[in-house]
């Protein structure tokens, strides 16, 4: 009988076991003279009974995946309320982010707002200021779209150098969901935007309000007032019951617990578009209204949290690519720090402003690698190096770091976040 | 977007009282400012009671909490200190944000006069007004913010897209690859698979190493 109380329930335990074994777990299972006991001996799951269908009305991942969770980095912010956590992108595959581990960013915490208590107001330069209930929103014609939401500060800690050791921490302020809702255009047309209306201000029901100004052109183009994500209601921490989707644009503008949309003739210059979400350049001036998230990619495995434990031979190099300017057209991967590149395979054709999964099937010879990925989008934009970005912006931009990431994979299979020349 | 032949007639008109209750925002041109006024002297007392526990007696910040004063002329330095005085372009933003979202954990509890007084005190803490200054709706737009001209509209289309749209090199792109920076040396990543978070590095190191994830 196999011992199932082994210490491999955490990835750390698994890594220790794998690396201690010299990173060489034999193909096809452990070899025993008398055969693999997992095959030759009858296992309890093949004999007894599993759980009934009434055991778990709404399930969570199996306990062996307990490390695939959001994590925070305490020293990044003054407290855990106006703070950030990170999606475990290192352990995920495909493109849809499970909502339960999709990152959070709050400015006054995740609030609990019932559908019955929910109200959405449209006011300002409109023919008729309106109030909608949640039930009203469900009666408008619906659309369903898949988009990434990337925090403007994703990878922001890496401007000055290589800081955090794992793609979850360097690139995990992102999630990708299939949203269902009503176009913002539909709601604005219901109120009737006056000709002087050029901007909308959107704010949330929480104490921070998170107010942002959006040009009317974008508001009327593809913004979505969403109430479902990945098939179900939004999670509390993602804006239940209603949030805004602003495809391709920085996550800060995707206002959660959306309560009011005001139409005006000028932008508001709120705190979140003056003090924050402005990008300081080397000469001390700062860019404002840097809304679009540029093309970006990262190798999620191998990576510092996902070392190679199987030794040399076939290796799946995989990662994510995305662009706020359009669809991902191509991803190149380098194993030698950018000396040479190979075009990776996209799991599916790139979709506008959504995550794209890429794979490079590699035969690893056991020597060190400097893994990089480089995204190219449908506009021809090529993801730059950090050096290229620093030459334009300096070191103090905080936001919009879409540089090429390097993982130093050592002969042991362990990987580290580094910068290379 | 779905084609709508006409309005669906959903929702109901918002009442003036409802709009007034939620529409609190203030724009740089003063639109939205309510009647009222407040002095530096009153602001100092209110700030001591409601704000100083996090932001310090002189708005200089406590621990990791935001500094509201100081940092003049540091924006082109290696570690710029961005405060209301050194960075914020419009006073309206200070009024609007304090009124709607502060104090942290007890927002929307300050009267218009109290907000005028607090904003006057923040100006004083940044050496932008004298200690007998009284801020009001009437003189609000006369206050000059030092970094009012410090912002440009996103210029990536002109400054970056031309650089970053060339067909990239695929082979023999460089001669050498040297490691210039290692995250493992800094060692500030939380332990993976363990409950305990990383020990907090010394504060100076944090400030230097990583901007807050704002």
XYZ file of C-alpha atoms in Angstrom:
635
model
C 0.000 0.000 0.000
C 1.347 3.417 -0.909
C 1.840 5.980 1.825
C -0.389 8.907 0.944
C 0.641 11.055 3.894
C 3.814 12.079 2.105
C 4.909 15.687 2.424
C 4.311 16.661 -1.180
C 1.110 18.612 -0.589
C 2.916 21.894 -0.950
C 4.916 22.860 -3.945
C 7.866 23.517 -1.665
C 7.720 19.939 -0.389
C 7.444 18.713 -3.920
C 10.375 20.808 -5.015
C 12.556 19.648 -2.158
C 11.737 16.036 -2.950
C 12.276 16.500 -6.644
C 15.482 18.462 -6.368
C 16.891 16.158 -3.691
C 16.434 13.285 -6.105
C 18.824 15.049 -8.434
C 15.995 16.370 -10.522
C 15.723 13.010 -12.203
C 12.393 11.305 -11.671
C 12.310 8.289 -13.930
C 9.914 8.433 -16.839
C 6.770 6.379 -16.503
C 6.858 6.153 -12.704
C 9.308 4.699 -10.194
C 10.985 1.509 -11.329
C 10.786 -1.413 -8.915
C 11.919 -4.959 -9.503
C 8.447 -6.209 -8.749
C 6.749 -3.423 -10.650
C 5.337 -0.063 -9.556
C 3.170 -0.697 -6.464
C 0.834 2.082 -7.609
C 0.023 -0.330 -10.400
C 0.664 -3.768 -8.939
C -1.131 -3.150 -5.625
C -4.829 -2.323 -5.431
C -5.177 1.275 -4.290
C -7.925 2.423 -1.892
C -9.517 4.684 -4.523
C -9.897 1.659 -6.757
C -11.591 -0.332 -4.024
C -13.659 1.883 -1.724
C -15.957 4.795 -2.389
C -15.354 8.436 -3.063
C -17.435 11.407 -1.947
C -21.121 11.674 -2.792
C -22.515 14.385 -5.036
C -24.026 16.209 -2.060
C -20.712 16.578 -0.242
C -19.713 19.853 -1.887
C -22.437 22.184 -3.223
C -19.740 24.594 -4.391
C -16.289 23.138 -4.676
C -12.772 24.321 -4.082
C -9.624 22.868 -5.674
C -8.339 19.556 -4.295
C -6.038 19.978 -1.277
C -2.986 18.959 -3.263
C -3.303 22.234 -5.180
C -3.247 24.246 -1.963
C -0.305 26.318 -3.103
C -2.149 27.678 -6.135
C -3.422 30.700 -4.251
C -3.181 34.460 -4.186
C -0.240 35.829 -2.252
C 0.597 39.277 -1.001
C 3.922 40.949 -0.325
C 3.510 42.720 2.981
C 6.237 45.300 2.593
C 4.787 46.716 -0.640
C 2.024 48.731 1.025
C 1.312 50.321 4.397
C -1.554 47.947 5.177
C -3.485 45.057 3.597
C -6.616 47.115 2.836
C -5.288 49.588 0.296
C -3.110 46.914 -1.173
C -2.513 44.273 -3.792
C -2.217 40.525 -4.074
C -1.009 38.340 -6.903
C -2.522 35.711 -9.202
C -0.583 32.397 -9.157
C 0.061 32.612 -12.889
C 3.102 30.344 -12.509
C 0.833 27.364 -11.810
C -2.012 28.101 -14.242
C -2.344 27.137 -17.898
C -4.636 28.125 -20.734
C -5.952 31.690 -20.531
C -8.996 31.855 -18.226
C -8.099 32.860 -14.664
C -10.040 30.985 -11.953
C -11.890 33.747 -10.107
C -11.032 32.354 -6.688
C -7.306 33.022 -7.165
C -7.561 36.048 -9.486
C -5.676 38.991 -8.008
C -7.233 41.773 -5.959
C -6.374 45.424 -5.680
C -8.400 47.578 -3.300
C -8.084 51.112 -2.037
C -10.568 50.753 0.844
C -11.018 46.998 1.016
C -13.432 44.561 -0.641
C -16.943 45.689 0.267
C -20.098 43.608 0.622
C -22.871 45.110 -1.511
C -26.122 43.175 -2.031
C -27.908 43.269 -5.380
C -30.963 44.621 -3.539
C -28.907 47.551 -2.210
C -27.198 48.236 -5.506
C -27.956 51.445 -7.423
C -26.289 52.847 -10.535
C -26.689 56.547 -11.312
C -25.981 58.335 -14.578
C -25.911 62.116 -14.269
C -24.223 65.228 -15.606
C -24.534 66.297 -19.241
C -27.357 63.914 -20.122
C -30.931 64.461 -21.249
C -32.307 62.552 -18.261
C -30.251 61.661 -15.171
C -31.179 58.069 -14.379
C -31.085 55.564 -11.533
C -30.926 51.849 -12.303
C -31.439 48.920 -9.979
C -29.530 45.690 -10.471
C -32.704 44.138 -11.887
C -32.912 46.943 -14.461
C -29.418 46.150 -15.703
C -30.348 42.522 -16.326
C -33.087 43.643 -18.761
C -30.753 45.436 -21.190
C -29.408 43.548 -24.223
C -26.324 41.616 -23.158
C -22.883 40.953 -24.585
C -20.152 38.495 -23.547
C -16.452 39.266 -24.081
C -13.099 37.999 -22.775
C -10.507 40.547 -21.646
C -7.388 40.792 -19.513
C -7.275 43.190 -16.599
C -3.714 44.203 -15.761
C -2.874 46.525 -12.890
C -0.933 49.566 -14.073
C 1.656 48.676 -11.400
C 2.187 45.095 -12.589
C 5.967 44.536 -12.724
C 6.362 48.019 -11.215
C 8.655 46.777 -8.453
C 11.076 45.617 -11.145
C 11.889 49.068 -12.590
C 14.989 49.479 -10.471
C 16.221 45.919 -10.863
C 15.370 42.271 -10.356
C 13.450 42.200 -7.071
C 10.847 39.495 -6.604
C 11.555 35.871 -7.305
C 8.578 34.445 -9.152
C 6.264 35.242 -12.039
C 3.381 35.398 -9.555
C 5.037 38.404 -7.926
C 6.607 40.040 -10.955
C 3.643 39.566 -13.341
C 0.671 38.375 -11.258
C -1.312 41.619 -11.010
C -3.400 40.308 -13.884
C -6.438 38.192 -14.606
C -8.373 37.230 -17.701
C -12.090 36.520 -17.592
C -15.096 36.080 -19.804
C -17.437 38.926 -18.862
C -21.144 39.255 -19.443
C -22.934 42.547 -19.107
C -24.330 45.587 -20.867
C -22.280 47.925 -22.998
C -21.664 51.287 -21.356
C -22.878 52.787 -24.607
C -26.302 51.204 -24.131
C -26.685 52.811 -20.699
C -25.372 56.199 -21.814
C -27.784 56.206 -24.750
C -30.642 55.412 -22.399
C -29.828 58.623 -20.508
C -29.030 60.542 -23.702
C -25.558 62.177 -23.810
C -25.690 65.885 -24.635
C -23.460 67.183 -27.445
C -21.195 68.982 -24.932
C -20.456 65.688 -23.207
C -16.832 64.700 -23.936
C -15.769 62.750 -20.832
C -17.319 60.396 -18.321
C -16.319 60.026 -14.705
C -16.819 56.600 -13.191
C -16.792 55.915 -9.458
C -17.361 52.983 -7.138
C -19.596 52.556 -4.105
C -16.650 51.982 -1.769
C -15.084 54.625 0.467
C -12.144 55.152 -1.898
C -14.561 55.768 -4.817
C -11.630 55.179 -7.164
C -12.931 57.884 -9.499
C -11.435 58.021 -12.988
C -12.123 60.075 -16.114
C -12.618 58.264 -19.423
C -12.955 60.014 -22.790
C -16.435 59.603 -24.239
C -15.006 57.957 -27.353
C -13.711 54.999 -25.325
C -16.864 54.889 -23.192
C -19.000 54.594 -26.343
C -16.641 52.113 -28.002
C -16.106 48.917 -26.015
C -16.547 49.539 -22.280
C -18.732 47.003 -20.533
C -20.842 47.262 -17.381
C -20.370 43.649 -16.288
C -22.234 41.530 -13.764
C -20.944 38.063 -14.646
C -17.409 36.752 -14.963
C -16.393 33.284 -16.083
C -20.060 32.300 -16.106
C -21.077 33.329 -12.606
C -21.665 36.484 -10.590
C -18.624 38.631 -9.933
C -16.757 37.748 -6.763
C -17.116 40.244 -3.916
C -13.475 41.240 -4.236
C -13.893 41.834 -7.970
C -16.788 44.285 -7.649
C -19.962 42.313 -6.906
C -22.536 42.905 -8.173
C -21.381 45.249 -10.975
C -18.013 46.441 -12.287
C -16.734 48.335 -15.289
C -14.560 46.684 -17.957
C -12.288 49.011 -19.942
C -10.687 46.659 -22.497
C -6.939 47.038 -22.984
C -6.669 49.871 -20.449
C -4.974 49.919 -17.043
C -6.776 47.989 -14.339
C -7.314 51.019 -12.131
C -9.992 52.240 -14.555
C -12.029 49.039 -14.235
C -14.059 50.561 -11.411
C -15.563 47.983 -9.064
C -18.909 48.228 -7.256
C -19.702 50.818 -9.959
C -22.268 53.261 -8.585
C -22.151 56.391 -10.722
C -21.285 57.575 -14.205
C -21.168 61.321 -14.746
C -20.930 62.917 -18.166
C -18.920 66.149 -18.366
C -17.196 68.481 -20.793
C -13.743 68.139 -19.153
C -11.787 65.475 -17.262
C -11.956 65.488 -13.469
C -8.247 64.995 -12.671
C -9.124 62.873 -9.649
C -6.550 61.548 -7.197
C -6.259 58.307 -9.190
C -5.209 60.195 -12.333
C -2.953 62.856 -10.793
C -1.217 61.652 -7.635
C -1.442 58.032 -8.807
C -1.413 56.429 -12.250
C 0.815 59.176 -13.611
C 4.259 58.127 -14.760
C 7.268 60.247 -13.837
C 10.017 60.553 -16.432
C 13.710 61.144 -15.875
C 13.462 64.949 -16.198
C 10.800 65.113 -13.480
C 7.818 65.692 -15.740
C 5.154 63.037 -15.666
C 2.917 61.445 -18.222
C -0.770 61.475 -17.416
C -3.609 59.482 -18.999
C -1.360 56.566 -19.894
C -4.406 54.374 -20.304
C -3.380 51.595 -22.702
C -1.412 48.581 -21.475
C 1.273 47.814 -24.068
C 2.157 44.376 -25.454
C 3.773 42.173 -22.823
C 4.580 38.546 -22.077
C 6.184 36.330 -19.464
C 7.351 32.733 -19.302
C 5.335 31.185 -16.469
C 7.130 27.818 -16.519
C 9.956 27.193 -15.989
C 10.226 30.121 -13.584
C 11.474 30.653 -10.010
C 8.350 29.027 -8.534
C 8.336 26.333 -11.239
C 11.819 24.790 -11.386
C 12.560 21.882 -13.676
C 12.410 18.690 -11.592
C 12.433 16.092 -14.353
C 15.995 16.363 -15.593
C 17.092 16.855 -19.165
C 15.076 15.979 -22.227
C 11.635 17.171 -23.338
C 10.624 20.414 -21.605
C 7.505 22.501 -22.063
C 8.307 26.198 -21.974
C 5.043 28.087 -21.605
C 3.767 31.523 -20.797
C 1.283 34.294 -21.373
C 1.201 37.214 -23.784
C -1.228 40.122 -24.085
C -1.650 43.583 -25.553
C -4.014 46.445 -24.879
C -3.549 47.654 -28.439
C -5.003 44.577 -30.109
C -4.391 40.856 -30.448
C -1.160 38.931 -29.926
C 0.169 38.017 -33.356
C 3.363 36.221 -32.354
C 5.538 35.341 -29.376
C 9.266 34.678 -29.666
C 11.165 32.727 -27.013
C 14.908 32.794 -26.321
C 16.800 30.303 -24.142
C 20.102 32.194 -24.393
C 19.201 35.628 -23.052
C 18.139 37.137 -26.363
C 21.008 36.047 -28.598
C 18.701 33.833 -30.634
C 14.934 33.575 -30.803
C 12.415 30.942 -31.885
C 8.787 31.582 -32.675
C 6.577 29.924 -30.073
C 3.301 28.136 -30.778
C 0.114 29.980 -29.771
C -2.425 27.689 -28.083
C -5.146 29.587 -29.956
C -5.120 32.635 -32.215
C -4.690 35.861 -30.262
C -7.870 37.711 -29.305
C -8.135 41.458 -28.933
C -7.101 42.603 -25.463
C -7.126 39.127 -23.972
C -4.477 36.770 -22.623
C -2.873 34.420 -25.133
C -1.123 31.185 -24.134
C 2.122 30.206 -25.861
C 4.237 27.060 -25.825
C 7.750 26.214 -26.985
C 8.520 22.511 -26.989
C 12.184 22.324 -26.069
C 14.770 19.549 -25.701
C 16.712 20.645 -22.615
C 20.352 19.482 -22.506
C 20.692 20.290 -18.805
C 22.806 23.404 -19.238
C 21.905 26.844 -17.918
C 19.367 28.900 -19.816
C 18.416 32.559 -19.834
C 14.723 32.315 -20.711
C 12.984 35.268 -22.307
C 9.739 35.825 -24.203
C 8.918 38.674 -26.586
C 5.356 39.507 -27.611
C 4.375 41.092 -30.916
C 0.844 42.400 -31.346
C -1.444 42.983 -34.305
C -0.233 46.585 -34.648
C 3.388 45.445 -35.096
C 4.457 46.610 -31.625
C 7.352 44.504 -30.312
C 7.702 44.101 -26.537
C 10.815 46.098 -25.542
C 13.664 45.265 -23.174
C 13.914 47.004 -19.819
C 16.953 48.861 -21.150
C 14.917 50.221 -24.056
C 12.165 51.391 -21.702
C 14.632 52.964 -19.267
C 16.242 54.902 -22.126
C 12.902 56.621 -22.778
C 11.505 56.820 -19.259
C 14.244 56.538 -16.664
C 13.667 54.568 -13.454
C 10.782 56.355 -11.716
C 7.753 55.613 -13.877
C 6.368 53.044 -11.365
C 3.628 51.985 -13.812
C 3.499 50.386 -17.281
C 6.581 48.188 -17.055
C 6.091 45.815 -20.004
C 9.737 44.853 -20.396
C 11.068 41.462 -21.437
C 11.594 39.248 -18.363
C 14.624 36.983 -17.919
C 14.690 33.767 -15.868
C 18.108 32.246 -15.217
C 17.520 28.484 -15.253
C 20.460 26.700 -13.688
C 21.676 23.130 -14.361
C 19.900 22.091 -11.126
C 16.614 23.134 -12.721
C 16.122 26.008 -10.294
C 15.303 29.393 -11.800
C 15.969 32.950 -10.694
C 14.722 36.404 -11.642
C 17.677 38.259 -13.144
C 18.556 41.116 -15.412
C 21.064 40.475 -18.165
C 23.145 42.730 -20.343
C -23.023 46.717 -29.473
C -26.646 45.650 -29.841
C -28.599 47.927 -32.144
C -31.254 49.809 -30.244
C -33.997 51.289 -32.337
C -35.083 53.391 -29.396
C -34.633 53.696 -25.664
C -35.865 50.759 -23.628
C -37.403 52.878 -20.909
C -35.466 51.151 -18.143
C -34.423 52.941 -14.961
C -36.082 56.040 -13.581
C -35.145 59.717 -13.444
C -32.677 60.545 -10.660
C -34.052 63.014 -8.124
C -32.052 66.198 -7.411
C -31.549 65.077 -3.782
C -30.082 61.802 -5.005
C -27.707 63.441 -7.445
C -26.605 65.892 -4.743
C -25.947 63.009 -2.308
C -23.645 61.126 -4.658
C -22.231 63.774 -6.996
C -19.540 65.205 -4.687
C -16.692 65.488 -7.159
C -14.747 68.705 -7.661
C -12.955 69.613 -10.880
C -9.811 71.716 -11.420
C -11.981 74.600 -12.652
C -13.790 74.581 -9.298
C -16.964 72.914 -10.566
C -18.522 71.109 -7.627
C -16.951 73.166 -4.825
C -19.521 73.890 -2.116
C -19.804 77.152 -0.168
C -17.575 77.323 2.856
C -14.155 78.191 4.227
C -11.529 77.062 6.707
C -8.331 78.430 8.242
C -4.871 76.950 8.694
C -5.397 77.331 12.433
C -8.636 75.289 12.433
C -7.091 72.837 10.006
C -4.182 72.164 12.339
C -6.577 71.102 15.119
C -8.757 68.951 12.873
C -5.674 67.397 11.286
C -4.260 66.565 14.726
C -7.515 64.832 15.696
C -8.405 63.056 12.437
C -5.298 62.713 10.270
C -2.020 62.977 12.191
C -2.079 59.406 13.525
C -1.156 58.225 10.008
C 0.035 61.343 8.222
C 2.031 62.913 11.072
C 1.548 66.204 12.949
C 3.104 68.143 10.092
C 1.696 65.984 7.252
C 5.153 64.440 6.951
C 3.807 60.857 7.175
C 4.156 58.125 9.794
C 5.893 54.862 8.888
C 4.745 53.642 5.495
C 1.690 55.940 5.413
C 1.613 58.610 2.723
C 3.571 61.816 3.193
C 1.418 64.806 2.265
C 4.129 67.459 2.578
C 7.745 67.886 1.561
C 9.743 66.694 -1.418
C 9.894 70.033 -3.221
C 12.095 69.837 -6.347
C 12.822 66.114 -6.009
C 10.897 64.856 -9.043
C 13.997 64.469 -11.198
C 15.936 62.818 -8.374
C 16.701 59.142 -7.981
C 14.065 58.745 -5.285
C 11.453 61.481 -5.795
C 9.176 62.371 -2.888
C 5.728 62.951 -4.367
C 3.397 64.910 -2.123
C 0.535 67.371 -2.488
C 3.105 70.141 -2.489
C 5.761 68.598 -4.686
C 3.621 66.678 -7.169
C -0.143 67.209 -7.217
C -1.138 69.533 -10.078
C -4.546 70.683 -8.808
C -5.792 71.715 -5.390
C -9.279 70.516 -6.393
C -8.023 66.939 -6.221
C -6.944 67.363 -2.613
C -10.307 68.823 -1.644
C -12.248 66.166 -3.556
C -10.233 63.200 -2.288
C -10.170 64.273 1.367
C -13.890 64.995 1.274
C -14.890 61.711 -0.362
C -12.378 59.198 0.920
C -10.615 60.385 4.077
C -10.027 59.688 6.930
C -9.092 56.152 5.892
C -11.673 53.873 7.515
C -14.067 56.713 8.357
C -14.652 58.429 5.028
C -17.335 61.023 4.269
C -17.479 62.302 7.840
C -15.928 65.733 7.232
C -18.033 68.854 6.656
C -17.233 71.239 3.814
C -15.734 73.786 6.247
C -13.589 71.077 7.843
C -12.284 70.034 4.444
C -11.429 73.641 3.543
C -9.536 73.897 6.843
C -7.642 70.607 6.361
C -6.669 71.570 2.812
C -5.490 74.970 4.099
C -3.332 73.179 6.680
C -1.858 70.837 4.049
C -0.957 73.911 1.968
C 0.669 75.455 5.026
C 2.586 72.239 5.743
C 3.983 72.491 2.231
C 5.079 76.116 2.794
C 2.641 77.310 0.144
C 0.588 79.693 2.346
C 1.144 81.680 5.560
C -0.189 80.530 8.923
C -3.043 83.071 8.853
C -4.366 81.817 5.512
C -8.079 81.083 5.117
C -9.138 78.917 2.178
C -12.629 79.415 0.758
C -14.679 78.688 -2.316
C -13.995 82.282 -3.389
C -10.163 82.202 -3.319
C -9.726 78.513 -4.119
C -8.616 78.934 -7.736
C -6.033 81.581 -6.764
C -3.805 78.993 -5.066
C -0.857 78.087 -7.298
C 0.334 74.494 -7.161
C 4.098 74.150 -7.771
C 3.801 71.166 -10.141
C 0.745 72.390 -12.081
C 2.742 72.323 -15.317
C 4.534 69.087 -14.545
C 2.330 66.768 -16.572
C 2.157 65.845 -20.247
C -0.512 63.773 -21.958
C 0.565 60.215 -22.824
C 3.065 60.585 -25.666
C 3.954 56.932 -26.234
C 2.567 57.115 -29.771
C 5.294 59.601 -30.674
C 8.154 58.649 -28.342
C 7.900 54.854 -28.128
C 5.842 53.265 -30.891
C 8.326 54.231 -33.619
C 11.137 52.650 -31.553
C 9.228 49.510 -30.685
C 7.654 48.556 -34.005
C 10.751 47.507 -35.952
C 10.969 43.874 -37.061
C 13.036 42.255 -34.292
C 16.325 40.383 -34.581
C 15.985 36.573 -34.512
C 19.561 35.224 -34.754
C 22.982 36.219 -33.418
C 21.459 39.328 -31.850
C 24.279 39.936 -29.359
C 27.688 38.516 -28.504
C 27.494 38.114 -24.745
C 24.878 37.775 -22.019
C 25.996 38.775 -18.525
C 23.882 38.691 -15.366
C 23.717 42.265 -14.079
C 21.096 41.944 -11.320
C 19.756 39.033 -9.215
C 16.509 38.913 -7.207
C 17.943 36.191 -4.940
C 20.573 38.625 -3.680
C 17.931 41.109 -2.535
C 15.845 38.240 -1.033
C 12.590 40.086 -0.324
C 10.209 37.528 -1.862
C 7.767 35.804 0.512
C 8.596 32.135 1.074
C 6.704 29.919 -1.305
C 4.409 27.347 0.260
C 4.829 28.619 3.798
C 2.490 30.720 5.872
C 5.096 33.144 7.162
C 5.606 36.132 4.890
C 9.055 37.478 4.248
C 10.539 39.480 7.025
C 10.016 43.143 6.441
C 13.213 44.612 5.112
C 14.518 47.797 6.618
C 12.341 50.692 5.598
C 15.049 52.593 3.780
C 15.698 49.520 1.700
C 12.012 49.232 0.774
C 11.828 52.820 -0.301
C 14.860 52.335 -2.429
C 14.036 48.887 -3.673
C 10.395 49.102 -4.579
C 7.747 51.720 -5.109
C 4.446 50.957 -3.430
C 2.080 49.017 -5.653
C -0.250 51.933 -6.128
